């Protein structure tokens, strides 16, 4: 039980660092109000973050005209992996939302030393959004 608490504590600390960033790229269905990608995009915008939507609005992270700090994968893992493999833009970290992970995606990220966490930006927004810390 204590081990699980330590993992949770480390995840929250990482989420805090992520929520201190300014620019996010959310991959998923950001146009459908029922989808988590939409809720995450709206939540980030409401708290003053710069947000770009990839999947339904932009077709690639490479289409984003500015720098991005965080990539949020809230998309089918096969599509998410394809987007990451295609990405030429620099970024600091990837957040993999629950349900967006796969063994293939995690292996690719590990093999290529790409920083990521498995977590939820909605949790990050509720605890560490700009102005809350």
Tab-separated table of C-alpha atoms in Angstrom:
chain	number	residue	atom	x	y	z
A	1	UNK	CA	0.000	0.000	0.000
A	2	UNK	CA	2.790	2.448	0.831
A	3	UNK	CA	4.388	1.642	-2.525
A	4	UNK	CA	1.204	2.699	-4.345
A	5	UNK	CA	1.125	5.913	-2.341
A	6	UNK	CA	4.707	6.708	-3.358
A	7	UNK	CA	3.860	6.172	-7.018
A	8	UNK	CA	0.815	8.419	-6.677
A	9	UNK	CA	2.919	11.084	-4.934
A	10	UNK	CA	5.526	11.018	-7.712
A	11	UNK	CA	2.811	11.255	-10.369
A	12	UNK	CA	1.284	14.294	-8.664
A	13	UNK	CA	4.694	15.967	-8.463
A	14	UNK	CA	5.205	15.373	-12.163
A	15	UNK	CA	1.732	16.719	-12.913
A	16	UNK	CA	2.597	19.849	-10.939
A	17	UNK	CA	5.657	20.425	-13.126
A	18	UNK	CA	3.602	19.812	-16.262
A	19	UNK	CA	0.929	22.275	-15.186
A	20	UNK	CA	3.640	24.936	-14.753
A	21	UNK	CA	4.250	24.817	-18.523
A	22	UNK	CA	2.475	27.213	-20.864
A	23	UNK	CA	1.844	25.514	-24.201
A	24	UNK	CA	-0.061	22.265	-24.761
A	25	UNK	CA	-0.908	20.181	-27.824
A	26	UNK	CA	-3.965	17.996	-27.193
A	27	UNK	CA	-4.345	15.014	-29.532
A	28	UNK	CA	-7.858	13.628	-29.783
A	29	UNK	CA	-11.412	14.564	-30.647
A	30	UNK	CA	-11.362	18.147	-29.401
A	31	UNK	CA	-14.568	19.057	-31.242
A	32	UNK	CA	-16.938	16.598	-29.525
A	33	UNK	CA	-18.157	17.938	-26.165
A	34	UNK	CA	-18.595	14.363	-24.896
A	35	UNK	CA	-14.907	13.475	-25.342
A	36	UNK	CA	-12.179	13.970	-22.770
A	37	UNK	CA	-9.927	15.680	-25.331
A	38	UNK	CA	-12.570	18.420	-25.664
A	39	UNK	CA	-12.856	18.777	-21.870
A	40	UNK	CA	-9.088	18.940	-21.462
A	41	UNK	CA	-8.706	21.515	-24.239
A	42	UNK	CA	-11.468	23.699	-22.761
A	43	UNK	CA	-10.079	23.389	-19.240
A	44	UNK	CA	-6.606	24.407	-20.367
A	45	UNK	CA	-7.979	27.384	-22.316
A	46	UNK	CA	-10.117	28.508	-19.355
A	47	UNK	CA	-7.009	28.570	-17.158
A	48	UNK	CA	-4.978	30.666	-19.591
A	49	UNK	CA	-2.822	28.033	-21.245
A	50	UNK	CA	-1.953	28.125	-24.940
A	51	UNK	CA	-3.593	25.080	-26.548
A	52	UNK	CA	-3.361	23.484	-29.984
A	53	UNK	CA	-5.664	20.658	-31.023
A	54	UNK	CA	-4.368	17.797	-33.160
A	55	UNK	CA	-6.520	15.066	-34.634
A	56	UNK	CA	-9.721	16.812	-35.650
A	57	UNK	CA	-8.451	20.402	-36.004
A	58	UNK	CA	-4.786	20.069	-37.035
A	59	UNK	CA	-3.589	16.868	-38.662
A	60	UNK	CA	-0.075	16.814	-37.163
A	61	UNK	CA	1.972	18.276	-34.329
A	62	UNK	CA	4.179	19.634	-37.120
A	63	UNK	CA	1.281	21.906	-38.199
A	64	UNK	CA	1.509	23.870	-34.929
A	65	UNK	CA	3.060	27.251	-35.765
A	66	UNK	CA	4.586	27.892	-32.329
A	67	UNK	CA	6.655	26.011	-29.763
A	68	UNK	CA	4.903	23.443	-27.596
A	69	UNK	CA	5.854	22.321	-24.107
A	70	UNK	CA	3.548	19.365	-23.503
A	71	UNK	CA	1.861	16.853	-25.794
A	72	UNK	CA	-1.300	15.318	-24.339
A	73	UNK	CA	-2.372	12.036	-25.930
A	74	UNK	CA	-6.105	11.588	-25.501
A	75	UNK	CA	-6.479	9.489	-28.626
A	76	UNK	CA	-6.493	5.872	-29.778
A	77	UNK	CA	-2.985	4.500	-29.021
A	78	UNK	CA	-2.370	3.488	-32.647
A	79	UNK	CA	-3.139	7.021	-33.853
A	80	UNK	CA	-1.177	8.524	-30.964
A	81	UNK	CA	1.903	6.464	-31.815
A	82	UNK	CA	1.664	7.492	-35.480
A	83	UNK	CA	1.436	11.169	-34.467
A	84	UNK	CA	4.462	10.863	-32.175
A	85	UNK	CA	6.537	9.030	-34.791
A	86	UNK	CA	5.707	11.806	-37.277
A	87	UNK	CA	6.442	14.653	-34.828
A	88	UNK	CA	9.455	16.799	-35.736
A	89	UNK	CA	8.734	19.576	-33.218
A	90	UNK	CA	10.630	19.739	-29.932
A	91	UNK	CA	8.629	19.316	-26.720
A	92	UNK	CA	9.365	18.669	-23.048
A	93	UNK	CA	7.072	15.777	-22.135
A	94	UNK	CA	4.112	13.667	-23.227
A	95	UNK	CA	1.111	13.029	-20.990
A	96	UNK	CA	-0.632	9.765	-21.832
A	97	UNK	CA	-4.250	9.894	-20.684
A	98	UNK	CA	-5.925	6.732	-19.341
A	99	UNK	CA	-6.953	4.583	-22.315
A	100	UNK	CA	-4.449	6.192	-24.700
A	101	UNK	CA	-1.610	3.878	-23.709
A	102	UNK	CA	-0.415	0.685	-25.377
A	103	UNK	CA	2.619	-1.550	-24.989
A	104	UNK	CA	3.788	-0.512	-28.452
A	105	UNK	CA	3.525	3.208	-27.620
A	106	UNK	CA	5.296	2.857	-24.266
A	107	UNK	CA	8.045	0.710	-25.811
A	108	UNK	CA	8.606	3.268	-28.575
A	109	UNK	CA	8.856	6.113	-26.066
A	110	UNK	CA	11.236	4.128	-23.837
A	111	UNK	CA	13.437	3.007	-26.741
A	112	UNK	CA	13.718	6.584	-28.023
A	113	UNK	CA	14.222	8.159	-24.581
A	114	UNK	CA	11.147	10.352	-25.003
A	115	UNK	CA	9.950	11.706	-21.635
A	116	UNK	CA	6.380	10.831	-20.702
A	117	UNK	CA	4.056	10.223	-17.807
A	118	UNK	CA	0.812	8.331	-17.633
A	119	UNK	CA	-1.665	10.660	-15.990
A	120	UNK	CA	-4.652	12.904	-16.416
A	121	UNK	CA	-4.539	16.603	-17.212
A	122	UNK	CA	-8.027	17.027	-15.742
A	123	UNK	CA	-6.518	16.041	-12.388
A	124	UNK	CA	-3.621	18.401	-13.031
A	125	UNK	CA	-6.037	21.229	-13.809
A	126	UNK	CA	-8.111	20.610	-10.684
A	127	UNK	CA	-5.062	20.681	-8.406
A	128	UNK	CA	-2.300	22.670	-10.113
A	129	UNK	CA	-3.829	24.926	-12.800
A	130	UNK	CA	-2.398	28.414	-13.195
A	131	UNK	CA	-3.462	30.523	-10.269
A	132	UNK	CA	-4.163	27.520	-8.007
A	133	UNK	CA	-0.633	27.091	-6.643
